[in-house]
Coordinates of C-alpha atoms and ligand atoms in Angstrom, one line a residue:
X1 CA 10.3 78.7 -33.0
X2 CA 10.6 75.4 -34.9
X3 CA 14.3 74.7 -35.6
X4 CA 15.0 72.4 -38.5
X5 CA 18.5 72.4 -39.9
X6 CA 21.0 70.2 -41.9
X7 CA 24.6 70.8 -41.1
X8 CA 27.7 69.3 -42.6
X9 CA 30.1 70.5 -39.9
X10 CA 31.8 68.6 -38.2
X11 CA 29.7 65.8 -39.8
X12 CA 26.3 65.5 -41.4
X13 CA 23.8 66.6 -38.7
X14 CA 20.0 66.4 -39.1
X15 CA 18.7 68.7 -36.4
X16 CA 15.0 69.1 -35.5
X17 CA 11.9 67.7 -33.9
X18 CA 10.7 64.4 -35.4
X19 CA 13.8 63.7 -37.5
X20 CA 14.2 60.3 -36.0
X21 CA 11.8 59.3 -38.8
X22 CA 14.8 59.8 -41.1
X23 CA 16.8 57.1 -39.3
X24 CA 16.4 54.5 -42.0
X25 CA 17.3 56.9 -44.8
X26 CA 20.4 57.9 -42.9
X27 CA 21.4 54.3 -42.6
X28 CA 20.8 53.7 -46.3
X29 CA 22.8 56.8 -47.2
X30 CA 25.8 55.1 -45.6
X31 CA 25.2 51.8 -47.4
X32 CA 23.6 49.9 -44.6
X33 CA 21.2 47.1 -45.3
X34 CA 21.3 45.4 -41.9
X35 CA 22.2 47.8 -39.1
X36 CA 22.6 46.9 -35.5
X37 CA 21.2 49.4 -33.0
X38 CA 23.4 49.6 -29.9
X39 CA 22.1 51.2 -26.7
X40 CA 22.2 50.6 -22.9
X41 CA 20.0 48.3 -20.9
X42 CA 18.0 51.1 -19.4
X43 CA 17.0 52.6 -22.7
X44 CA 16.3 49.4 -24.6
X45 CA 12.7 48.9 -23.5
X46 CA 11.8 52.6 -23.7
X47 CA 9.3 54.0 -26.2
X48 CA 11.9 56.2 -28.0
X49 CA 14.1 53.1 -28.7
X50 CA 11.3 50.9 -29.8
X51 CA 10.0 53.7 -32.1
X52 CA 13.5 54.0 -33.7
X53 CA 13.5 50.2 -34.3
X54 CA 10.1 50.5 -35.9
X55 CA 11.5 53.1 -38.3
X56 CA 14.2 50.7 -39.3
X57 CA 11.8 47.7 -39.6
X58 CA 9.3 49.6 -41.8
X59 CA 12.1 50.4 -44.2
X60 CA 13.1 46.8 -44.5
X61 CA 16.3 47.1 -42.4
X62 CA 15.2 44.8 -39.6
X63 CA 15.0 45.6 -35.9
X64 CA 18.2 44.2 -34.4
X65 CA 19.3 45.6 -31.1
X66 CA 22.2 45.0 -28.7
X67 CA 21.8 46.4 -25.3
X68 CA 24.2 44.5 -23.0
X69 CA 25.9 47.8 -22.2
X70 CA 26.9 49.0 -18.7
X71 CA 26.7 52.7 -17.6
X72 CA 30.5 52.8 -18.0
X73 CA 31.0 50.4 -21.0
X74 CA 33.9 48.0 -20.7
X75 CA 35.8 45.6 -22.9
X76 CA 33.4 42.8 -22.0
X77 CA 30.5 44.8 -23.3
X78 CA 32.6 45.5 -26.4
X79 CA 33.4 41.9 -27.1
X80 CA 29.8 40.9 -26.7
X81 CA 28.7 43.7 -29.0
X82 CA 31.3 42.7 -31.7
X83 CA 30.1 39.1 -31.4
X84 CA 26.5 40.1 -31.9
X85 CA 27.4 42.3 -34.8
X86 CA 29.5 39.6 -36.6
X87 CA 27.2 36.6 -35.8
X88 CA 24.2 38.2 -37.5
X89 CA 26.1 39.7 -40.4
X90 CA 25.4 43.3 -39.8
X91 CA 26.9 46.0 -42.0
X92 CA 26.6 49.1 -39.8
X93 CA 25.8 50.5 -36.4
X94 CA 23.1 52.8 -35.0
X95 CA 24.8 54.2 -31.9
X96 CA 21.8 55.2 -29.7
X97 CA 21.7 56.8 -26.3
X98 CA 23.5 58.8 -23.8
X99 CA 27.3 58.5 -23.6
X100 CA 27.4 54.8 -22.9
X101 CA 25.3 53.7 -25.9
X102 CA 27.0 56.1 -28.2
X103 CA 30.5 55.2 -27.1
X104 CA 30.0 51.5 -27.2
X105 CA 28.2 51.6 -30.5
X106 CA 31.0 53.6 -32.1
X107 CA 33.6 51.3 -30.7
X108 CA 31.8 48.1 -32.0
X109 CA 31.7 49.7 -35.5
X110 CA 35.4 50.4 -35.2
X111 CA 36.5 47.1 -33.7
X112 CA 34.4 45.0 -36.1
X113 CA 37.2 45.3 -38.6
X114 CA 40.3 45.1 -36.4
X115 CA 42.5 42.2 -35.4
X116 CA 44.4 43.9 -32.6
X117 CA 43.0 44.2 -29.0
X118 CA 41.2 47.5 -28.3
X119 CA 43.8 48.8 -25.9
X120 CA 46.2 49.0 -28.8
X121 CA 44.2 52.0 -30.1
X122 CA 44.3 54.1 -26.9
X123 CA 44.6 57.8 -27.7
X124 CA 48.4 58.0 -27.4
X125 CA 50.6 59.5 -30.1
X126 CA 49.8 58.0 -33.5
X127 CA 48.5 54.6 -32.2
X128 CA 45.3 55.1 -34.2
X129 CA 47.4 54.6 -37.4
X130 CA 47.7 50.9 -36.3
X131 CA 44.0 50.4 -37.3
X132 CA 42.8 49.0 -40.5
X133 CA 40.6 51.9 -41.5
X134 CA 38.9 50.1 -44.4
X135 CA 37.4 47.7 -41.9
X136 CA 35.5 50.3 -39.9
X137 CA 31.7 50.0 -40.2
X138 CA 29.5 53.0 -40.9
X139 CA 27.9 54.7 -38.0
X140 CA 24.7 56.7 -37.5
X141 CA 24.6 58.4 -34.1
X142 CA 21.4 59.3 -32.3
X143 CA 21.9 61.1 -29.0
X144 CA 19.1 60.8 -26.4
X145 CA 20.7 63.3 -23.9
X146 CA 22.3 66.7 -24.5
X147 CA 25.7 66.7 -22.9
X148 CA 28.5 64.3 -23.8
X149 CA 28.5 65.3 -27.5
X150 CA 29.9 61.8 -28.2
X151 CA 27.7 61.9 -31.3
X152 CA 30.3 64.2 -32.9
X153 CA 33.3 62.8 -31.1
X154 CA 36.3 61.0 -32.7
X155 CA 36.8 58.7 -29.6
X156 CA 35.0 56.4 -27.2
X157 CA 35.7 56.0 -23.5
X158 CA 36.0 52.3 -22.6
X159 CA 36.6 51.2 -19.0
X160 CA 39.1 48.5 -18.3
X161 CA 37.0 46.1 -16.2
X162 CA 40.1 44.8 -14.4
X163 CA 41.8 48.1 -13.4
X164 CA 38.7 50.3 -13.6
X165 CA 40.7 52.9 -15.5
X166 CA 38.9 54.7 -18.3
X167 CA 40.8 54.6 -21.6
X168 CA 40.1 56.9 -24.5
X169 CA 40.1 54.9 -27.8
X170 CA 40.7 57.2 -30.7
X171 CA 40.4 57.1 -34.5
X172 CA 39.2 59.9 -36.8
X173 CA 36.7 57.5 -38.3
X174 CA 34.9 57.2 -34.9
X175 CA 33.1 60.3 -36.1
X176 CA 29.7 59.1 -37.2
X177 CA 28.7 59.6 -40.9
X178 CA 25.3 60.9 -39.9
X179 CA 24.0 62.3 -36.7
X180 CA 20.3 62.7 -35.9
X181 CA 19.6 65.3 -33.2
X182 CA 15.9 64.9 -32.5
X183 CA 15.0 67.0 -29.4
X184 CA 11.9 65.0 -28.7
X185 CA 14.1 62.1 -27.7
X186 CA 15.4 64.2 -24.8
X187 CA 12.0 65.3 -23.5
X188 CA 11.7 62.5 -21.0
X189 CA 15.0 63.1 -19.3
X190 CA 14.7 63.5 -15.5
X191 CA 15.6 66.9 -14.2
X192 CA 18.8 65.7 -12.5
X193 CA 20.0 64.2 -15.8
X194 CA 19.0 67.4 -17.8
X195 CA 21.1 69.4 -15.2
X196 CA 24.1 67.0 -15.2
X197 CA 24.4 66.5 -18.9
X198 CA 23.8 70.2 -19.6
X199 CA 26.5 71.1 -17.2
X200 CA 28.8 68.6 -18.9
X201 CA 28.2 70.5 -22.2
X202 CA 29.0 73.8 -20.4
X203 CA 32.2 72.3 -18.9
X204 CA 33.3 71.1 -22.4
X205 CA 32.8 74.6 -23.8
X206 CA 34.4 76.3 -20.8
X207 CA 37.5 74.0 -20.7
X208 CA 38.0 74.1 -24.4
X209 CA 37.7 77.9 -24.3
X210 CA 40.2 78.1 -21.4
X211 CA 42.8 75.7 -22.7
X212 CA 46.0 77.4 -23.9
X213 CA 46.4 75.7 -27.3
X214 CA 46.0 77.7 -30.5
X215 CA 42.6 76.9 -32.1
X216 CA 40.5 80.0 -32.8
X217 CA 37.7 78.1 -34.5
X218 CA 37.2 76.0 -31.4
X219 CA 37.3 79.2 -29.4
X220 CA 34.4 80.6 -31.2
X221 CA 32.3 77.5 -31.0
X222 CA 33.0 77.2 -27.3
X223 CA 31.9 80.7 -26.7
X224 CA 28.5 80.4 -28.5
X225 CA 28.0 77.0 -26.8
X226 CA 28.3 78.7 -23.4
X227 CA 25.8 81.3 -24.5
X228 CA 23.3 78.6 -25.6
X229 CA 23.6 76.9 -22.2
X230 CA 23.1 80.2 -20.4
X231 CA 19.9 80.9 -22.4
X232 CA 18.4 77.4 -22.7
X233 CA 19.6 75.1 -19.9
X234 CA 17.4 76.7 -17.2
X235 CA 14.5 76.5 -19.5
X236 CA 15.0 72.9 -20.4
X237 CA 15.5 72.1 -16.7
X238 CA 12.3 73.8 -15.5
X239 CA 10.1 72.7 -18.5
X240 CA 11.4 69.4 -20.0
X241 CA 8.9 69.7 -22.9
X242 CA 10.3 73.1 -24.1
X243 CA 11.4 71.9 -27.5
X244 CA 13.2 75.1 -28.5
X245 CA 15.3 74.8 -25.3
X246 CA 15.9 71.0 -25.8
X247 CA 16.9 71.7 -29.5
X248 CA 19.4 74.4 -28.5
X249 CA 20.8 72.2 -25.7
X250 CA 21.4 69.4 -28.3
X251 CA 23.3 72.0 -30.4
X252 CA 25.3 73.1 -27.3
X253 CA 26.3 69.5 -26.5
X254 CA 27.5 68.9 -30.1
X255 CA 29.4 72.2 -30.0
X256 CA 31.1 71.4 -26.7
X257 CA 32.4 68.1 -28.1
X258 CA 33.5 69.8 -31.3
X259 CA 35.3 72.5 -29.4
X260 CA 37.1 70.2 -27.0
X261 CA 39.3 68.8 -29.8
X262 CA 41.3 71.9 -28.5
X263 CA 41.7 70.3 -25.1
X264 CA 39.9 69.9 -21.7
X265 CA 41.3 70.7 -18.3
X266 CA 41.2 70.3 -14.6
X267 CA 37.4 70.0 -14.3
X268 CA 37.6 66.8 -16.3
X269 CA 40.9 65.7 -14.8
X270 CA 39.4 65.8 -11.3
X271 CA 36.0 64.5 -12.4
X272 CA 37.2 61.4 -14.1
X273 CA 38.9 59.8 -11.0
X274 CA 36.0 60.8 -8.8
X275 CA 33.7 59.1 -11.2
X276 CA 35.9 56.1 -11.4
X277 CA 36.2 55.7 -7.6
X278 CA 32.8 56.8 -6.4
X279 CA 30.6 56.2 -9.5
X280 CA 29.2 59.7 -9.5
X281 CA 27.4 61.3 -12.4
X282 CA 30.0 62.7 -14.8
X283 CA 28.3 66.0 -15.6
X284 CA 27.1 66.7 -12.1
X285 CA 30.7 66.0 -10.8
X286 CA 32.0 68.5 -13.3
X287 CA 29.5 71.1 -12.0
X288 CA 30.6 70.4 -8.4
X289 CA 34.3 71.0 -9.1
X290 CA 33.9 73.9 -11.5
X291 CA 34.1 76.9 -9.1
X292 CA 37.3 75.7 -7.3
X293 CA 38.9 75.0 -10.7
X294 CA 37.9 78.5 -11.9
X295 CA 39.6 80.0 -8.8
X296 CA 42.7 77.8 -9.3
X297 CA 43.0 78.9 -13.0
X298 CA 42.1 82.5 -12.4
X299 CA 45.4 84.2 -13.0
X300 CA 45.9 82.3 -16.3
X301 CA 42.4 82.8 -17.8
X302 CA 41.2 86.1 -16.4
X303 CA 41.5 88.1 -19.7
X304 CA 39.7 85.5 -21.8
X305 CA 37.0 84.9 -19.2
X306 CA 36.4 88.7 -19.2
X307 CA 35.8 88.5 -23.0
X308 CA 33.5 85.5 -22.5
X309 CA 31.5 87.4 -19.8
X310 CA 31.1 90.4 -22.2
X311 CA 29.8 88.1 -24.9
X312 CA 27.4 86.3 -22.6
X313 CA 26.0 89.6 -21.4
X314 CA 27.4 89.1 -17.9
X315 CA 28.6 92.3 -16.1
X316 CA 31.6 92.3 -13.8
X317 CA 34.3 90.5 -15.8
X318 CA 35.8 87.4 -14.2
X319 CA 34.0 87.9 -10.9
X320 CA 30.7 88.3 -12.7
X321 CA 31.3 85.1 -14.7
X322 CA 32.2 83.2 -11.5
X323 CA 29.1 84.4 -9.7
X324 CA 27.0 83.4 -12.8
X325 CA 28.4 79.9 -12.5
X326 CA 27.5 79.7 -8.8
X327 CA 23.9 81.0 -9.6
X328 CA 23.5 78.5 -12.4
X329 CA 24.6 75.7 -10.2
X330 CA 22.2 76.8 -7.5
X331 CA 19.3 77.0 -9.9
X332 CA 20.0 73.4 -11.1
X333 CA 20.4 72.1 -7.5
X334 CA 24.0 71.1 -8.0
X335 CA 25.6 69.9 -4.7
X336 CA 27.6 72.7 -3.1
X337 CA 30.8 70.6 -3.0
X338 CA 32.1 67.1 -2.9
X339 CA 31.2 66.7 0.7
X340 CA 27.6 67.6 -0.1
X341 CA 27.8 65.0 -2.9
X342 CA 28.4 62.4 -0.2
X343 CA 32.2 61.9 -0.7
X344 CA 34.7 61.7 2.2
X345 CA 37.9 63.6 1.9
X346 CA 40.1 60.6 2.8
X347 CA 41.5 59.6 -0.6
X348 CA 42.8 62.9 -1.9
X349 CA 46.3 61.5 -2.5
X350 CA 45.1 58.7 -4.6
X351 CA 42.6 60.9 -6.5
X352 CA 45.3 63.5 -7.2
X353 CA 47.7 60.9 -8.5
X354 CA 45.0 59.7 -10.9
X355 CA 44.1 63.3 -11.9
X356 CA 47.6 64.3 -13.0
X357 CA 47.8 61.2 -15.2
X358 CA 44.4 61.9 -16.8
X359 CA 44.5 62.8 -20.5
X360 CA 42.5 66.0 -19.8
X361 CA 45.2 67.3 -17.4
X362 CA 47.4 68.5 -20.2
X363 CA 44.8 71.0 -21.4
X364 CA 44.6 72.9 -18.2
X365 CA 45.9 76.5 -18.4
X366 CA 47.8 76.0 -15.1
X367 CA 50.1 73.0 -15.0
X368 CA 48.8 70.4 -12.7
X369 CA 51.4 69.0 -10.2
X370 CA 50.8 66.5 -7.5
X371 CA 51.1 69.3 -4.9
X372 CA 48.8 71.8 -6.4
X373 CA 46.3 69.1 -7.4
X374 CA 46.0 67.9 -3.8
X375 CA 45.4 71.5 -2.8
X376 CA 42.8 71.9 -5.5
X377 CA 41.0 68.7 -4.4
X378 CA 41.0 69.9 -0.8
X379 CA 39.2 73.1 -2.0
X380 CA 36.5 70.9 -3.6
X381 CA 35.4 69.6 -0.2
Ligands
ZN1 ZN1 32.6 65.7 -20.0

């Protein structure tokens, strides 16, 4: 089946094999004449990136690239990116990559028109209204993985290089004007990254679906997102060239991030500090802590997980869903627990203190306290 689709929700999305060829048209549609492609160091020399630059060059838009981006982009990467953008007189950004390229690209486009420091736009209350929204440059996003969903997100995660704390920088105009989801860009992903990013998409759907806030639209998107992961993640994992599976995983990733406007929960609240302290893969860490979090939340989410199980075609209600998660993890070779991930259980107090302060904690269906979070962490080893 060859999937080609144009969606306008939550933004303009051009979905389908080979659509990277429309990159220059997408830039022009947003008024760009001199875009800056922003990606990470690892992706910069790769064929998919060079091919994207060629599309821009052939259309007379130049082939400018900024790739001084760390795996967890920080404010230094951001300053360098803004400087590159301004020095060469660019008028828009192509945010290209996995989470880091997408997040930094979006943030450069945003900060190019601001005078305040980036930390003034952390996702707290109405801080985003401090921004000069006329100064925000247009953004085309091109995901090269299928997991973070940052291509349809209204925020970027920027790590403070001094404190190592990850901050969410938010503005509604972070949402790219056009997204190009070309599954061929994800074909070369290693198995481990396919598994980790895919489980991140699943975690976004599961946590959005489980969070207690009222948002029925998000609920529906999250449910179908989980179904797509169930059907297509094992296929994409076992055969990376399966374009139908890759396409549907790109859709699931975008759906997860669309859904989690409703909230995330303890999977992410635990995973963020583990990633910050031990530099583990975000999606893989989510997959590792997922079963203990499901057990922890069980009494609050049993009814809705039963409905999800029925929709996904899983027998046995909550227990059936739980067993499904375990079998999916096993199929993707996810480590059994944090110990198997190579982490010692000697910093639980510190990790727990960070987890309850994490922005995701508020969306968990069971309120996280220092005491119960320590217990939850202990269960993850
Ligand atoms: Zn995530």
